[in-house]
Amino acid sequence: MMSRLTLPAPAKLNLMLHILGRRADGYHELQTLFQFLDHADELSFDLRDDGQVILHSDLKDVPHESNLIVRAARKLQQLTGCPLGVDIYLKKVLPMGGGIGGGSSDAATTLLGLNHLWQLGCSEDQLAELGLTLGADVPVFVRGHAAFAEGVGEKLTPVDPEEPWYVVLVPQVFVSTAEIFSHPLLTRNSPPIKMRPVPKGNSRNDCQPVVEQSYPEVRNSLNLLGKFTDARLTGTGSCVFGAFPSKAEADKVLALLTETQTGFVAKGSNISMLHRTLQGLL
Ligand SMILES: C[C@](O)(CO)[C@H](O)COP(=O)(O)OP(=O)(O)OC[C@H]1O[C@@H](n2ccc(N)nc2=O)[C@H](O)[C@@H]1O
Ligand SMILES: Nc1ncnc2c1ncn2[C@@H]1O[C@H](COP(=O)(O)OP(=O)(O)OP(=O)(O)O)[C@@H](O)[C@H]1O
């Protein structure tokens, strides 16, 4: 009998995000740079032999069957014909609708975790392809390496940017990704850039102007963090981040902002916590 498997589902940042155009199906062509954070949800998997997938979580707003964790597990059963089931326990740490990819990361951790628990032997390519059907951000979490992404986010080139400490502020608003991508004023015609070398400094997120305009809380957080360092939106928000050379400096800045802001400090990492944990199991 295999014991319980516990794995992290870390957050990501989009260090830059350019929108190049819109495809016929409404999805947008992007260029973005993904890096992981050492800050994560935690998922535990207990094997069941009756084929049932049961998620135990305190997430009240997401119905069981539409949770990306359950959807990922079911898709994996369908792909492989696996007769086994699982009890999954979710400890939610990452803010939802924050642009740090919590739901997508949970899905990826479920795919890799169940591939291990159910001993399916699926390749990373297969899991990344399946992941893309769950969300544009899932493949990078399946791969687990910081990357330039093109296409809708699925064409990944691994890269190794610096790994600073980040202050991430979490404005208390929910930003809908679909709403931002359908905004009439969104920039959709950025020229493609050369993805190498890794662009440094003054890069931008094309979603930021429309998000700032629609959500004054986000603009406020950007202004506050911007007093200390270059501050930017991740994904479609609401979270904003800034880099610092040490944990001590990041902690100091967060402490100065805690009166009005919610946030956390986390190290950037080019190999995701999930993959570091899985490597430790082998
Ligand atoms: C903004 C990013 O977080 C950057 O990493 C991702 O591109 C969004 O990834 P995600 O949350 O996994 O997005 P999905 O769940 O696939 O899509 C949510 C909605 O965002 C829009 N969407 C998303 C990704 C993309 N490249 N173009 C889009 O237009 C679509 O309207 C879609 O209905
Ligand atoms: N396991 C899950 N955790 C969080 N959200 C989930 C989960 N499953 C489904 N969802 C749904 O997905 C929505 C987006 O959640 P998520 O936390 O991934 O947002 P996000 O950080 O903005 O993601 P992204 O950066 O990919 O745009 C939630 O509002 C919720 O309805």
Coordinates of C-alpha atoms and ligand atoms in Angstrom, one line a residue:
M1 CA 0.0 0.0 0.0
M2 CA 1.4 3.3 -1.1
S3 CA 1.4 6.1 1.6
R4 CA 0.1 9.5 1.2
L5 CA 1.7 11.8 -1.4
T6 CA 2.0 15.5 -0.6
L7 CA 3.1 18.0 -3.2
P8 CA 3.3 21.7 -3.5
A9 CA 1.5 23.7 -6.3
P10 CA 3.6 26.9 -6.5
A11 CA 2.7 30.3 -7.9
K12 CA 4.1 31.9 -11.0
L13 CA 4.8 35.5 -12.0
N14 CA 4.7 36.9 -15.5
L15 CA 7.9 39.0 -15.4
M16 CA 6.8 40.7 -18.6
L17 CA 3.8 40.1 -20.9
H18 CA 3.3 41.4 -24.4
I19 CA 0.1 40.9 -26.4
L20 CA 0.9 40.5 -30.1
G21 CA -2.5 39.8 -31.6
R22 CA -5.8 38.1 -31.3
R23 CA -6.6 34.7 -33.0
A24 CA -9.8 33.8 -34.7
D25 CA -11.0 31.8 -31.6
G26 CA -10.6 34.9 -29.4
Y27 CA -7.5 33.8 -27.6
H28 CA -4.5 36.1 -27.7
E29 CA -1.0 35.6 -29.0
L30 CA 1.4 36.4 -26.2
Q31 CA 5.1 36.7 -25.4
T32 CA 5.6 36.3 -21.7
L33 CA 8.3 35.3 -19.3
F34 CA 7.3 32.9 -16.5
Q35 CA 9.2 32.4 -13.3
F36 CA 8.0 30.4 -10.3
L37 CA 7.7 31.6 -6.7
D38 CA 8.6 29.5 -3.6
H39 CA 5.1 30.1 -2.3
A40 CA 2.5 27.3 -2.9
D41 CA -0.8 25.6 -2.3
E42 CA -0.4 22.1 -0.8
L43 CA -2.1 19.0 -2.2
S44 CA -2.2 15.6 -0.6
F45 CA -3.2 12.5 -2.5
D46 CA -4.6 9.2 -1.0
L47 CA -5.1 6.3 -3.3
R48 CA -8.6 4.8 -3.7
D49 CA -9.3 1.6 -5.6
D50 CA -12.9 2.4 -6.5
G51 CA -12.3 5.0 -9.3
Q52 CA -13.8 7.9 -7.4
V53 CA -12.2 11.3 -7.4
I54 CA -13.0 13.2 -4.3
L55 CA -11.6 16.7 -3.5
H56 CA -11.7 17.8 0.2
S57 CA -11.1 21.6 0.4
D58 CA -12.5 24.6 2.1
L59 CA -12.9 26.4 -1.3
K60 CA -16.6 27.2 -1.1
D61 CA -17.0 29.3 -4.3
V62 CA -15.8 26.7 -6.7
P63 CA -18.2 23.7 -7.4
H64 CA -16.6 20.3 -6.9
E65 CA -16.9 19.3 -10.6
S66 CA -15.5 22.6 -12.0
N67 CA -12.5 22.6 -9.7
L68 CA -9.4 22.4 -11.9
I69 CA -8.1 19.6 -9.6
V70 CA -11.1 17.4 -10.2
R71 CA -11.2 18.2 -13.9
A72 CA -7.5 17.3 -14.2
A73 CA -7.9 14.0 -12.4
R74 CA -10.9 13.0 -14.6
K75 CA -9.1 13.9 -17.8
L76 CA -6.2 11.8 -16.8
Q77 CA -8.5 8.8 -16.1
Q78 CA -10.1 9.3 -19.5
L79 CA -6.8 9.5 -21.3
T80 CA -5.3 6.4 -19.7
G81 CA -8.4 4.3 -18.8
C82 CA -7.0 4.1 -15.3
P83 CA -9.5 2.4 -12.9
L84 CA -8.0 3.9 -9.7
G85 CA -9.4 6.8 -7.8
V86 CA -8.1 9.3 -5.2
D87 CA -9.0 11.5 -2.2
I88 CA -7.3 14.9 -2.7
Y89 CA -6.8 17.3 0.2
L90 CA -6.2 20.9 -0.8
K91 CA -4.6 23.5 1.5
K92 CA -5.3 26.8 -0.4
V93 CA -2.6 29.4 0.2
L94 CA -2.5 31.3 -3.1
P95 CA -5.0 34.1 -3.6
M96 CA -7.6 33.3 -6.3
G97 CA -7.9 35.4 -9.4
G98 CA -4.6 37.0 -8.5
G99 CA -2.7 36.3 -11.7
I100 CA -0.3 34.0 -10.0
G101 CA -1.8 30.9 -11.5
G102 CA -3.0 29.1 -8.4
G103 CA -5.8 27.1 -10.2
S104 CA -3.5 26.2 -13.1
S105 CA -0.8 25.1 -10.7
D106 CA -3.2 22.9 -8.7
A107 CA -4.1 21.3 -12.0
A108 CA -0.5 20.6 -13.0
T109 CA 0.3 19.2 -9.5
T110 CA -2.7 16.9 -9.8
L111 CA -1.5 15.7 -13.3
L112 CA 2.0 15.0 -12.1
G113 CA 1.0 13.7 -8.7
L114 CA -1.6 11.2 -10.1
N115 CA 0.8 10.1 -12.8
H116 CA 3.1 9.1 -9.9
L117 CA 0.4 7.7 -7.6
W118 CA -1.4 5.7 -10.2
Q119 CA 1.9 4.7 -11.9
L120 CA 0.7 5.7 -15.3
G121 CA 4.0 6.4 -17.0
C122 CA 2.7 9.3 -19.0
S123 CA 5.4 11.5 -20.5
E124 CA 5.7 15.2 -19.6
D125 CA 4.7 16.0 -23.2
Q126 CA 1.5 14.1 -22.8
L127 CA 0.7 15.8 -19.5
A128 CA 1.5 19.3 -20.9
E129 CA -0.8 18.7 -23.8
L130 CA -3.6 17.5 -21.6
G131 CA -2.9 20.5 -19.3
L132 CA -3.3 22.9 -22.1
T133 CA -6.9 21.8 -22.5
L134 CA -7.5 22.9 -18.9
G135 CA -5.9 26.4 -19.2
A136 CA -3.2 28.3 -21.0
D137 CA -1.0 28.5 -17.9
V138 CA -1.0 24.8 -17.1
P139 CA 1.8 23.6 -19.4
V140 CA 4.5 25.7 -17.8
F141 CA 3.6 24.3 -14.4
V142 CA 3.8 20.8 -15.8
R143 CA 7.3 21.5 -17.3
G144 CA 8.5 23.2 -14.1
H145 CA 11.2 25.3 -15.6
A146 CA 11.1 29.1 -15.9
A147 CA 10.3 29.9 -19.6
F148 CA 9.6 32.3 -22.3
A149 CA 6.1 31.5 -23.6
E150 CA 4.7 32.2 -27.0
G151 CA 1.5 31.2 -28.8
V152 CA -1.3 31.4 -26.2
G153 CA 1.4 30.5 -23.6
E154 CA 2.1 27.0 -24.6
K155 CA 5.2 27.3 -26.8
L156 CA 7.8 27.2 -24.1
T157 CA 11.5 27.9 -24.2
P158 CA 13.3 27.3 -20.9
V159 CA 15.4 30.2 -19.5
D160 CA 17.3 31.1 -16.4
P161 CA 16.6 34.7 -15.3
E162 CA 18.0 36.0 -12.0
E163 CA 16.2 34.6 -8.9
P164 CA 15.5 37.7 -6.7
W165 CA 13.2 38.0 -3.7
Y166 CA 9.8 39.4 -4.5
V167 CA 7.3 41.4 -2.6
V168 CA 3.9 40.4 -3.9
L169 CA 0.9 42.6 -3.0
V170 CA -2.6 41.2 -3.2
P171 CA -5.1 43.9 -3.8
Q172 CA -8.4 42.8 -2.4
V173 CA -10.3 42.7 -5.8
F174 CA -11.0 39.8 -8.1
V175 CA -9.9 40.5 -11.7
S176 CA -11.5 38.3 -14.3
T177 CA -9.0 37.2 -17.0
A178 CA -11.7 36.9 -19.6
E179 CA -12.9 40.4 -18.9
I180 CA -9.4 41.9 -19.3
F181 CA -8.7 40.0 -22.5
S182 CA -12.0 41.2 -24.0
H183 CA -11.4 44.9 -23.0
P184 CA -11.8 47.3 -26.0
L185 CA -8.8 49.3 -24.9
L186 CA -6.4 46.4 -24.4
T187 CA -3.1 46.8 -26.4
R188 CA -3.1 43.9 -28.9
N189 CA -0.5 45.0 -31.4
S190 CA 2.9 44.8 -29.6
P191 CA 5.7 44.0 -32.0
P192 CA 7.3 40.6 -31.4
I193 CA 10.6 40.8 -29.5
K194 CA 13.6 38.6 -29.6
M195 CA 13.2 36.2 -26.6
R196 CA 16.9 36.0 -26.0
P197 CA 18.8 37.3 -24.1
V198 CA 16.3 37.5 -21.2
P199 CA 15.0 41.1 -21.3
K200 CA 16.0 43.0 -18.2
G201 CA 14.5 46.0 -16.4
N202 CA 11.9 48.3 -18.0
S203 CA 9.9 45.6 -19.6
R204 CA 6.1 45.8 -19.3
N205 CA 2.8 44.0 -19.0
D206 CA 0.3 45.1 -21.7
C207 CA -2.6 44.2 -19.4
Q208 CA -1.5 46.7 -16.8
P209 CA -3.0 49.9 -18.2
V210 CA -6.6 48.5 -18.5
V211 CA -6.4 46.7 -15.2
E212 CA -5.2 49.9 -13.5
Q213 CA -8.0 51.9 -15.1
S214 CA -10.7 49.4 -14.1
Y215 CA -9.4 48.6 -10.6
P216 CA -8.2 51.6 -8.5
E217 CA -7.0 49.2 -5.8
V218 CA -4.5 47.7 -8.2
R219 CA -3.2 51.2 -9.2
N220 CA -2.9 52.1 -5.6
S221 CA -0.8 48.9 -4.8
L222 CA 1.4 49.6 -7.9
N223 CA 2.0 53.2 -6.7
L224 CA 2.8 52.1 -3.1
L225 CA 5.3 49.3 -4.1
G226 CA 6.6 51.6 -6.9
K227 CA 8.1 53.9 -4.2
F228 CA 10.6 51.2 -3.4
T229 CA 11.3 49.4 -6.7
D230 CA 10.0 48.8 -10.2
A231 CA 6.5 47.4 -9.6
R232 CA 4.5 45.5 -12.1
L233 CA 1.3 43.5 -12.6
T234 CA 1.4 39.7 -13.0
G235 CA -0.9 38.1 -15.6
T236 CA -4.2 39.9 -15.6
G237 CA -3.7 40.8 -11.9
S238 CA -4.8 41.6 -9.4
C239 CA -1.4 40.8 -7.8
V240 CA 1.6 43.2 -8.3
F241 CA 5.2 42.5 -7.6
G242 CA 8.6 44.0 -7.2
A243 CA 12.1 42.5 -7.0
F244 CA 14.7 42.9 -4.2
P245 CA 18.2 41.6 -3.8
S246 CA 17.6 40.0 -0.4
K247 CA 14.9 38.5 1.8
A248 CA 15.7 41.1 4.5
E249 CA 15.0 44.0 2.1
A250 CA 11.8 42.5 0.8
D251 CA 10.6 41.8 4.4
K252 CA 11.4 45.4 5.4
V253 CA 9.4 46.8 2.5
L254 CA 6.4 44.5 3.1
A255 CA 6.4 45.5 6.8
L256 CA 6.2 49.2 5.8
L257 CA 3.2 48.5 3.7
T258 CA 1.2 46.1 5.9
E259 CA -1.0 48.8 7.4
T260 CA -3.0 49.1 4.2
Q261 CA -1.8 46.2 2.0
T262 CA -2.0 42.4 2.1
G263 CA 0.9 40.6 0.6
F264 CA 3.8 38.1 1.0
V265 CA 7.5 37.7 0.3
A266 CA 8.8 34.8 -1.7
K267 CA 11.9 33.8 -3.6
G268 CA 11.8 33.6 -7.4
S269 CA 12.8 30.1 -8.6
N270 CA 13.6 28.7 -12.1
I271 CA 13.0 25.1 -11.1
S272 CA 9.5 24.9 -9.5
M273 CA 9.0 23.6 -6.0
L274 CA 6.9 20.8 -7.4
H275 CA 9.7 19.5 -9.6
R276 CA 12.3 19.9 -6.8
T277 CA 10.0 17.8 -4.5
L278 CA 9.3 15.2 -7.2
Q279 CA 13.1 14.9 -7.8
G280 CA 13.5 14.2 -4.1
L281 CA 11.1 11.2 -4.4
L282 CA 13.0 9.4 -7.2
Ligands
LIG1 C1 -2.8 35.9 -18.4 C2 -2.1 34.6 -18.1 O1 -2.2 34.3 -16.8 C3 -0.6 34.8 -18.4 O2 0.2 33.8 -17.9 C4 -2.6 33.5 -19.0 O3 -2.5 33.8 -20.3 C5 -4.1 33.2 -18.6 O4 -4.1 31.8 -18.5 P1 -5.3 31.1 -17.9 O5 -5.8 31.8 -16.7 O6 -4.9 29.6 -17.8 O7 -6.4 31.3 -19.0 P2 -7.5 30.4 -19.5 O8 -8.3 29.8 -18.4 O9 -6.9 29.5 -20.6 O10 -8.4 31.5 -20.2 C6 -9.2 32.5 -19.5 C7 -9.7 33.5 -20.5 O11 -8.6 34.4 -20.9 C8 -8.6 34.7 -22.3 N1 -7.3 34.4 -22.8 C9 -6.4 33.6 -22.1 C10 -5.2 33.3 -22.6 C11 -4.8 33.9 -23.8 N2 -3.6 33.6 -24.3 N3 -5.6 34.6 -24.5 C12 -6.9 34.9 -24.0 O12 -7.6 35.6 -24.6 C13 -9.7 34.0 -22.9 O13 -10.8 34.9 -23.0 C14 -10.1 32.9 -21.8 O14 -11.5 32.7 -21.9
LIG2 N1 -8.2 24.6 -7.6 C1 -8.5 25.9 -7.9 N2 -8.0 26.9 -7.3 C2 -8.3 28.2 -7.6 N3 -9.2 28.5 -8.5 C3 -9.8 27.5 -9.2 C4 -9.5 26.2 -8.9 N4 -10.3 25.4 -9.7 C5 -11.1 26.3 -10.4 N5 -10.8 27.5 -10.1 C6 -11.4 28.7 -10.7 O1 -10.5 29.4 -11.5 C7 -10.5 30.8 -11.3 C8 -9.1 31.4 -11.4 O2 -8.3 30.9 -10.4 P1 -6.7 31.2 -10.3 O3 -6.4 31.2 -8.9 O4 -6.0 30.2 -11.2 O5 -6.6 32.6 -10.9 P2 -5.4 33.4 -11.4 O6 -4.3 33.3 -10.4 O7 -5.9 34.7 -11.9 O8 -4.9 32.6 -12.7 P3 -4.1 33.1 -13.9 O9 -2.9 33.6 -13.6 O10 -4.0 31.7 -14.6 O11 -5.1 34.0 -14.6 C9 -11.1 30.9 -9.9 O12 -11.9 32.1 -9.7 C10 -12.0 29.7 -9.7 O13 -13.3 30.0 -10.1

